[in-house]
XYZ file of C-alpha atoms in Angstrom:
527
model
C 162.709 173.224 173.654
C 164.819 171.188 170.731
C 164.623 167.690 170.119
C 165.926 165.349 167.748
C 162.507 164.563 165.852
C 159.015 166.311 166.257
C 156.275 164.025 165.207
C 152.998 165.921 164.672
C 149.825 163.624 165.383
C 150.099 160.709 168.172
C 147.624 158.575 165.465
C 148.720 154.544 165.036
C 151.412 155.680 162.597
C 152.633 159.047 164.892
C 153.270 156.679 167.188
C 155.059 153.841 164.548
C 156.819 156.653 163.501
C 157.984 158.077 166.855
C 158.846 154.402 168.138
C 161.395 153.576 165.321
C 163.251 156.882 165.554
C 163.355 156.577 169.713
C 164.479 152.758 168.655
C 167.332 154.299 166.606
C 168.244 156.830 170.058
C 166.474 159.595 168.711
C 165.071 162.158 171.102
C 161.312 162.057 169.683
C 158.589 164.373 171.181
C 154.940 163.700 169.317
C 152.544 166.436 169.830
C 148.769 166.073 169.742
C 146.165 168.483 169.197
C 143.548 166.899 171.039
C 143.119 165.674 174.937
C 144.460 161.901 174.522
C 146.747 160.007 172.163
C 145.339 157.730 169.610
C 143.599 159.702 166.662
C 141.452 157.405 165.321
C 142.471 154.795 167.588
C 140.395 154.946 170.912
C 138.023 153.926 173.346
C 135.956 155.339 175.383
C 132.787 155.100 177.501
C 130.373 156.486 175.018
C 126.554 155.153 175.168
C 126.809 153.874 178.939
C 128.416 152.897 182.427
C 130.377 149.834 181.654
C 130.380 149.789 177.897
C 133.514 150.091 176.455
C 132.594 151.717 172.810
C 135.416 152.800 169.980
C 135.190 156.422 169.357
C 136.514 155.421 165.311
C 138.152 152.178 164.270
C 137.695 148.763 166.094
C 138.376 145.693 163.949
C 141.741 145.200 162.915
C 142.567 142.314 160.116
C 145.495 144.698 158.856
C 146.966 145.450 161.840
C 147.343 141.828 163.464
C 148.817 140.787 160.109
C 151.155 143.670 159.712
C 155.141 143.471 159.473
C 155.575 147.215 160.851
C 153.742 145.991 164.038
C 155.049 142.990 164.182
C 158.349 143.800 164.463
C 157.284 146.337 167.648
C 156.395 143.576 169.482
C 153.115 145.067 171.750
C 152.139 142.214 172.784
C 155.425 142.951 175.199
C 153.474 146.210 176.198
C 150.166 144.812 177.056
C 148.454 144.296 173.450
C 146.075 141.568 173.700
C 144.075 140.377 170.430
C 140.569 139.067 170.767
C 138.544 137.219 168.450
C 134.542 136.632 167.919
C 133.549 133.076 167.169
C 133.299 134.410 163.125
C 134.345 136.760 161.396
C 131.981 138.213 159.255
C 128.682 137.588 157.358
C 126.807 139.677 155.115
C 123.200 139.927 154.902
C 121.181 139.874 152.130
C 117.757 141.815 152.083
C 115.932 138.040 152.193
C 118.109 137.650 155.342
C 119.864 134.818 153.631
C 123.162 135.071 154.403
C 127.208 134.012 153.812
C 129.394 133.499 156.877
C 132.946 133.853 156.955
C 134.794 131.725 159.446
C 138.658 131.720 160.523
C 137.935 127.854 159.870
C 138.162 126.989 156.053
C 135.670 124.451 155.883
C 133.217 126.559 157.756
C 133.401 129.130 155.222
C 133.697 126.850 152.480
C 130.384 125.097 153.551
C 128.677 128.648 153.856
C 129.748 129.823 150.572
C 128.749 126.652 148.894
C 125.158 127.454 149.745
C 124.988 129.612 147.111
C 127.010 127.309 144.848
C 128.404 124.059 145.512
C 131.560 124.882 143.327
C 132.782 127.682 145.704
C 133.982 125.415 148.596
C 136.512 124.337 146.286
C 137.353 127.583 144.616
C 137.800 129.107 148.059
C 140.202 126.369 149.474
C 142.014 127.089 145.963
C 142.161 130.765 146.555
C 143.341 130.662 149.843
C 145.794 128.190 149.115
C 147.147 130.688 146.392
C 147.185 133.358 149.016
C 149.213 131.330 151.785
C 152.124 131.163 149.124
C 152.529 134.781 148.263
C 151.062 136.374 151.619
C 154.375 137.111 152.828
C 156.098 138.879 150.208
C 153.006 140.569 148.836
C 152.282 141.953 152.590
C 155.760 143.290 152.942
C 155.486 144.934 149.362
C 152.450 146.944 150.565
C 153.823 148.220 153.480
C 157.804 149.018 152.827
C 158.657 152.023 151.009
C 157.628 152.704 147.254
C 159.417 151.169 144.905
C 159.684 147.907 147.320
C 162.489 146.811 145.973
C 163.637 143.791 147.684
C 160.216 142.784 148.512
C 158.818 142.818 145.018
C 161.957 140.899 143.995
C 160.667 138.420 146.591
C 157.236 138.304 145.373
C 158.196 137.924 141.362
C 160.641 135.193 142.695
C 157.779 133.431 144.053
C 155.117 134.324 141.485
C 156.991 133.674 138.497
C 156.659 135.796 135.195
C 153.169 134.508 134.341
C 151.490 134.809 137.592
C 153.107 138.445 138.437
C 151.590 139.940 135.443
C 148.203 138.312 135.868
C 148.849 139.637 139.544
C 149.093 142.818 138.255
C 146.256 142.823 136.126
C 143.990 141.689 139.162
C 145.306 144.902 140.875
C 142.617 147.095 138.538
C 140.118 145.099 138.705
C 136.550 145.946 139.725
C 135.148 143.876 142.941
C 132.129 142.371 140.553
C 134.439 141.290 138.193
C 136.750 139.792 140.343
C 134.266 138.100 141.980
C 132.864 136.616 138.660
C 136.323 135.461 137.849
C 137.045 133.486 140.867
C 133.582 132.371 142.206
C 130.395 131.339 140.926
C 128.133 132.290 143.382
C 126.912 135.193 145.079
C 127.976 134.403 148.773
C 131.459 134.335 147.907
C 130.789 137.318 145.659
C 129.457 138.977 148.465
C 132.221 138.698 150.802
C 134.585 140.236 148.108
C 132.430 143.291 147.537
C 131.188 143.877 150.645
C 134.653 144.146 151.938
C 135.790 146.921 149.377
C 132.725 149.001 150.697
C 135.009 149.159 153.792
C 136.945 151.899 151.546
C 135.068 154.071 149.640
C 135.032 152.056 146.448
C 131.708 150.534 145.150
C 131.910 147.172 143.420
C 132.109 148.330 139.840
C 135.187 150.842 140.276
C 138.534 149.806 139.188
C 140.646 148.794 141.754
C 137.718 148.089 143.943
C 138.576 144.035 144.221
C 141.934 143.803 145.477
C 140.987 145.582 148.419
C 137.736 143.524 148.924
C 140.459 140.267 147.749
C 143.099 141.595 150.515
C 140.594 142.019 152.977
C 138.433 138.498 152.547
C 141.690 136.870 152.593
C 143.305 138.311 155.574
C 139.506 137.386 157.235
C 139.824 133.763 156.428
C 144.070 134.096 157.179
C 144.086 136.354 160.733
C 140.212 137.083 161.289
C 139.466 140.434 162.085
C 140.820 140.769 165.880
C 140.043 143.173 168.539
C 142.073 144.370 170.670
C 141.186 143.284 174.329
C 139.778 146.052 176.547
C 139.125 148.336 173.702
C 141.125 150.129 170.576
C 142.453 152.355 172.851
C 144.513 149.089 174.263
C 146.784 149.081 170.750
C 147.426 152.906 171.343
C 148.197 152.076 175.228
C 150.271 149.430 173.926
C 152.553 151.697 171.061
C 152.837 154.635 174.100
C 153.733 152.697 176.900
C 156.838 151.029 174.028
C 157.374 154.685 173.348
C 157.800 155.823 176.840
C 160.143 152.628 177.739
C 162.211 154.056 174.994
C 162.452 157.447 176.127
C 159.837 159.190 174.010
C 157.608 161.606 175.071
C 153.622 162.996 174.238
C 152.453 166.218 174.736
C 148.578 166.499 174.169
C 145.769 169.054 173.754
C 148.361 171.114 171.874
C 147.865 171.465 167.872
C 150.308 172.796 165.793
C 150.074 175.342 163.540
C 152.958 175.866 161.628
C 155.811 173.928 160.453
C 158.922 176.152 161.006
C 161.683 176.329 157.982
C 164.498 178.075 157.765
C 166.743 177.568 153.776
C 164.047 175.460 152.500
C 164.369 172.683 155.460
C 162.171 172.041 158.347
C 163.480 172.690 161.337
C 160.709 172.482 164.086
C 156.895 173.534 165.119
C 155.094 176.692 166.409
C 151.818 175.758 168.547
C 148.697 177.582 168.992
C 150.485 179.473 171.594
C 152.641 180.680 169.553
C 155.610 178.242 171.435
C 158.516 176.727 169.198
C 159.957 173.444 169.489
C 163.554 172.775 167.452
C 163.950 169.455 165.552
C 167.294 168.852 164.921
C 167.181 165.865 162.773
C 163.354 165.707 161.125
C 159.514 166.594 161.344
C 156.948 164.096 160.237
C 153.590 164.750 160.394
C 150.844 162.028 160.705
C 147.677 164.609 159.186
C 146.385 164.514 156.067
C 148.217 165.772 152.855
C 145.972 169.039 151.752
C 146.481 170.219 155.948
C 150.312 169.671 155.970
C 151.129 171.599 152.507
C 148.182 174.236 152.771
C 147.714 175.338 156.419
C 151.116 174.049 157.951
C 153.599 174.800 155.207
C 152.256 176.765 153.143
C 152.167 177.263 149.478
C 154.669 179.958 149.432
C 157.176 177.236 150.280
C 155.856 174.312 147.915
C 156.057 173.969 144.267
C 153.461 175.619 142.390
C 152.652 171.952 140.561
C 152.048 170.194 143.597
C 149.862 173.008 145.118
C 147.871 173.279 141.514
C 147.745 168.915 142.251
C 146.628 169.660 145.402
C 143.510 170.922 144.013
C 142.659 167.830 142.641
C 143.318 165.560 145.624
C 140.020 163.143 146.172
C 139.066 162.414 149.655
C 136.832 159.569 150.572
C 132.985 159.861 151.626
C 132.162 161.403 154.619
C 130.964 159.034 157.799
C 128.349 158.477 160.229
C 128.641 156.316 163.338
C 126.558 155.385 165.801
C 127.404 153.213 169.017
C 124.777 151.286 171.062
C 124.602 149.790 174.269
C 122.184 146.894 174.398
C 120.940 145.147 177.493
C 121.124 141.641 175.271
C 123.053 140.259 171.664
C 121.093 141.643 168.612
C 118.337 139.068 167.639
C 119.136 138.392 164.648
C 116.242 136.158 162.071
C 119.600 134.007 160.741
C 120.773 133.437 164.506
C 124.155 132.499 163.482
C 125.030 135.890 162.116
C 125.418 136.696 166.150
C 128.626 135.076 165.939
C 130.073 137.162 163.564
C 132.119 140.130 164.991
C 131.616 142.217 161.946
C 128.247 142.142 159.516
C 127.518 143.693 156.333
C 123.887 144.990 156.182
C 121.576 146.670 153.692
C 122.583 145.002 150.342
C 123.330 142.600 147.582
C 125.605 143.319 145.040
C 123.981 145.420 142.751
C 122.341 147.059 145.804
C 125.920 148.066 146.803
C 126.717 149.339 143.364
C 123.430 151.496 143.600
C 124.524 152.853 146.811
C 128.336 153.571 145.323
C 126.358 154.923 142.712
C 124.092 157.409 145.000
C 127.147 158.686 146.970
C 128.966 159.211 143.606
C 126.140 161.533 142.885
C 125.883 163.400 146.029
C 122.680 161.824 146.924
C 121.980 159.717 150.986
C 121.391 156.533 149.938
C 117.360 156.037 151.385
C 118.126 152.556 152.713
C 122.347 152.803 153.784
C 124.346 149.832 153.842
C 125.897 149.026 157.270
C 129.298 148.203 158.630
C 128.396 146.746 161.985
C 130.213 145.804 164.939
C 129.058 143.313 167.778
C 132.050 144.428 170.237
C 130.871 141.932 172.960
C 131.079 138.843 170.700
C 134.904 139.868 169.967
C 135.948 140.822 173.462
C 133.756 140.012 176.543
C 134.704 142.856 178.311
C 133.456 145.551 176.247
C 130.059 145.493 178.635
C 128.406 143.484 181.461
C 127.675 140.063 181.092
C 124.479 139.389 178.707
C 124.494 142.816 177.055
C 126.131 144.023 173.816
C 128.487 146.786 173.074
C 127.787 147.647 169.335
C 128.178 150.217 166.351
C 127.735 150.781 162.605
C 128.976 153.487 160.225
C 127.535 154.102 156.785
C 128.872 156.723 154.202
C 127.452 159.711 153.000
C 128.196 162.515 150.784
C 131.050 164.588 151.575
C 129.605 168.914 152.005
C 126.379 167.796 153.556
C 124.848 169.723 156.220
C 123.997 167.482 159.361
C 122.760 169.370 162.298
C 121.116 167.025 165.060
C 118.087 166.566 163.913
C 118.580 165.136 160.644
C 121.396 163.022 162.442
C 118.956 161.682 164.474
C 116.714 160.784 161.571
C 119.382 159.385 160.117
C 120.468 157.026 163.198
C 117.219 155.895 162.729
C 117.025 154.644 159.440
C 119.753 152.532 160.369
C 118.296 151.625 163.143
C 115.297 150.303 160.557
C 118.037 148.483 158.669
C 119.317 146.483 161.529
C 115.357 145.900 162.921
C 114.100 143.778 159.638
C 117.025 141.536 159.971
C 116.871 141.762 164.074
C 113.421 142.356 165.141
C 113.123 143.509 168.645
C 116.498 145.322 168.292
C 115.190 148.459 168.904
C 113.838 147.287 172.142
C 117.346 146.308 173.415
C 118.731 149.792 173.540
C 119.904 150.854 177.037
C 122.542 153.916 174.976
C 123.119 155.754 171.877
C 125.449 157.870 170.601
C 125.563 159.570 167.033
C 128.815 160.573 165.804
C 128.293 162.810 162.311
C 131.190 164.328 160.042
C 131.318 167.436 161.981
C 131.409 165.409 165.110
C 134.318 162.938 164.165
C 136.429 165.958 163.003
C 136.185 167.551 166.046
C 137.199 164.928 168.249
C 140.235 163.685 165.487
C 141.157 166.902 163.413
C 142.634 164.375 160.887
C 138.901 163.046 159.877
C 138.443 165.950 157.573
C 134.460 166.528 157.302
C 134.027 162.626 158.421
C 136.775 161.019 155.699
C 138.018 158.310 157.930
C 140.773 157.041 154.973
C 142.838 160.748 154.322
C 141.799 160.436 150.788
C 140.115 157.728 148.310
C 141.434 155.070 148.005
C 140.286 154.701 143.929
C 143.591 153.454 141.885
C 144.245 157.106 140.433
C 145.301 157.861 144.102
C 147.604 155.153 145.049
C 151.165 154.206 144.518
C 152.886 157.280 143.217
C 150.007 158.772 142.463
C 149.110 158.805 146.721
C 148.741 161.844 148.035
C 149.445 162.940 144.603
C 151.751 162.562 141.432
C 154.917 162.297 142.645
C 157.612 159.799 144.464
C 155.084 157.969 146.476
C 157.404 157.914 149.485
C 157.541 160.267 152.290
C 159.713 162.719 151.740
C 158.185 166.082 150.819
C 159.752 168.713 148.545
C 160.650 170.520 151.609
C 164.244 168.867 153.206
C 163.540 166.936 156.256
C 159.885 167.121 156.300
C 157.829 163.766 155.821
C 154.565 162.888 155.395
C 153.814 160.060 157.876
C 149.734 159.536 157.930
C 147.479 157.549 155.537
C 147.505 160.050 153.354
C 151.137 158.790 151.833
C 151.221 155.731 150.284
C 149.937 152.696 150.756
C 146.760 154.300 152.811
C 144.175 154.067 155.111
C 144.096 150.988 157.734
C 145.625 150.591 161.075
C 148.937 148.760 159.916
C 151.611 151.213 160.849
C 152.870 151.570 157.200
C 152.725 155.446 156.554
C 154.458 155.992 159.790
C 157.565 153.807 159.706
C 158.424 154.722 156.113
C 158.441 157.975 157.076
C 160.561 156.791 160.113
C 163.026 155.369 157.837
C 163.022 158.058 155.217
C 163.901 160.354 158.306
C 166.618 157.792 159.212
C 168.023 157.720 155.630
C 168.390 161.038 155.379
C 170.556 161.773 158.309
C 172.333 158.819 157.858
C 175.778 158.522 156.710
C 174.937 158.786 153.355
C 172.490 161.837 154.044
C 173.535 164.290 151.354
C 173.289 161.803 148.787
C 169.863 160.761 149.716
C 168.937 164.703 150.133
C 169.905 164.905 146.492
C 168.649 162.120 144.643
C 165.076 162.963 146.386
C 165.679 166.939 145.285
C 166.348 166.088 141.622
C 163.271 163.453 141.975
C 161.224 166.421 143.232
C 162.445 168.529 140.380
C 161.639 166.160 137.658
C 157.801 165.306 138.842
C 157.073 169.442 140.180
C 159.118 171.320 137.563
């Protein structure tokens, strides 16, 4: 079989990728190792008859403001975003609690609770981020250097405000948070959202992403898509298929075929070959594309000897529920919230960074939990409650069921002081550990759900690691397209479509001068 383009991995940015090259009349064949299309993208019946639980992600803040998918257009191809009636709130141990709302004077009021001045530094905050969303989202998710886009940004920023812009960018969570609010609701928001990566509150670069994230909360909530996470996939294959692309599943790959230093196709566990023509672009993580698909043979010795130091983030644990009613939560209007924070105040969530830093299970985990329900109302019968949480753990534990199960538990013990009677609601359960979420998405490498830390000595051209930060590998025609490139983990199609265009730029008319200003690049970072 030969095609134009193989894409390796039908995850979110697989499929970005595959879609722009089939919108540019490529002929695009993606090839998944597992049963269905999606990777970390899916839904699925899990805990119950009629509840609708996501096997990985589910909440999407990223996504629904993202260029890449923007431009696709899915709502065209049945993409429907849901919201619950708030976003988020984060629970403190005493079950007090700060509740972010899409509505600015809801979450103004909720952070002035904790101190009266917040309301106003939040309505400045957000009034600073409605004048340089635009550019600064387009910088993060175009190709490294973003040119045009950081031109944009400086032209609105100004001299002054760029570098102070820059300066945030290394800043802890805590001492972001101490710089733009005075109390610890706001605070809160800011750090519990970086503990959605794997950065605690005192590691550098920890704020922006807690910043980026509270922001995009108060700017596009954090939608759902309706019917499940497995309606955005639906929505990028059915585009794909209307263009002409094509998926082949439960087939992984196992070797990325070269021939004079160039990749020129796949060989699948069945030893079958497909030709590319134009390019291969592989949406897995860094370490399995250079060590078990290329191999080092073909790679220079630097980047293999970087290799060796390439960070991944913690492991995971998940566990879905189905429950025959809403949690009953002690602060009832935490119900609302689609997403809640449990388990910790701020220097509780720098003890648990600390514990995982250390290789030790945090005895009381903090909690990312979902209430699926109170996004989308058809994620379970009327009156129940379709929900999950993950917490991290150390990455080379060993988790056979029973200590899972012990485990499930605790958080179950987490979620019962604030909700009493919680236990008492659960109809389902299902425990996902690391070993578990690897096996049903290869790509979630001993539970890392990000393809590598997102901790500032990994990002930019430093991401997967020292090099271009783009997504052309040393090896011609052969790009890295998952959230291992640059800028990372999150469903917003980035990784994908600048591998897409770095494919399109290189068999472009001006091809062979691309090909050689990336070789001598290559040379100068790997000699």
């Amino acid at each position: 079989m030969e095609v134009d383009a193989v894409v390796v991995g039908s995850g979110p940015n697989g499929l970005v990728a595959a879609n722009l090259l089939a919108d540019a009349g490529w002929e695009t064949l993606v090839i998944e190792a597992t049963p269905k299309p999606g990777g970390a993208v899916r839904t699925e019946e899990l805990t119950a008859p009629g509840f609708r639980n996501d096997v990985y992600s589910a909440f999407y803040p990223l996504g629904a403001a993202s260029p890449v998918l923007a431009g696709l257009g899915l709502e065209e191809h049945g993409l429907r975003w849901r919201h619950a009636p708030a976003v988020l709130a984060h629970v403190l141990p005493d079950d007090r609690y700060v509740l972010q709302s899409r509505d600015l004077e809801r979450t103004a009021r909720s952070v002035a609770e904790f101190d009266e001045r917040d309301a106003d530094n939040l309505r400045a905050e957000h009034a600073s981020w409605r004048r340089l969303r635009e550019p600064l989202l387009d910088a993060i998710v175009r190709p490294f250097p973003p040119v045009r886009s950081g031109a944009r940004l400086f032209k609105t920023l100004g001299t002054a405000e760029s570098l102070r812009l820059a300066r945030m960018l290394t800043l802890t969570a805590r001492g972001l948070g101490k710089e733009k609010f005075d109390g610890a609701g706001a605070r809160l928001l800011l750090a519990g959202n970086a503990m959605h990566t794997d950065l605690g509150p005192d590691q550098a670069g920890s704020g922006v992403f807690g910043w980026l994230l509270t922001m995009l909360g108060q700017d596009v909530g954090f939608p759902v898509p309706e019917g499940g996470a497995g309606r955005l996939t639906d929505a990028l294959v059915n585009r794909l298929t209307a263009k002409g692309g094509e998926i082949v599943c439960g087939t992984p790959v196992t070797e990325v075929t070269l021939s004079g230093g160039r990749a020129v196709g796949v060989r699948d566990a069945d030893g079958r070959t497909v030709r590319a023509r134009r390019a291969v672009l592989a949406d897995v993580p860094a370490p399995v594309l250079y060590r078990d698909l290329v191999g080092a043979e073909h790679l220079p010795a630097r980047l293999v000897s970087d290799l060796d130091r390439f960070v991944w983030d913690d492991a995971t644990i998940k566990v879905d529920w189905a429950l025959s009613s809403p949690i009953p939560w002690s602060a009832a209007e935490v119900g609302q919230a689609g997403t809640v924070h449990i388990g910790a105040d701020l220097d509780g969530l720098a003890g648990i960074a600390n514990d995982l830093a250390c290789g030790r299970v945090p005895h009381d985990p903090f909690l990312l939990l979902g209430q699926m329900t109170t996004a989308d109302p058809t994620r379970s019968p009327a009156g129940t409650e379709s929900a999950w949480a993950y917490t991290h753990v150390p990455r080379g534990e060993s988790w056979p069921d029973s200590r899972l199960r012990r485990h499930a538990d605790r958080m179950e013990e987490v979620i019962e002081r604030h909700a009493p009677g919680f236990r008492d609601l659960i109809a389902g359960r299902a425990i996902a550990g690391p070993a578990q979420l690897q096996k049903g998405n290869h790509s979630l490498v001993e539970g890392s759900i990000n393809a590598g830390t997102a901790a500032i000595q990994q990002q930019l051209f430093f991401r997967p690691v020292p090099g271009l930060g783009r997504a052309d590998t040393p090896i011609d025609r052969l790009f890295l397209a998952s959230a291992s490139a640059h800028p990372g983990g999150a469903v917003h199609g980035a990784p994908g479509s600048n591998a897409a265009r770095a494919a399109l730029a290189r068999d472009g008319w001006a091809g062979s001068v691309y090909r050689a200003t990336v070789r001598a690049a290559h040379r100068a970072v790997y000699r």
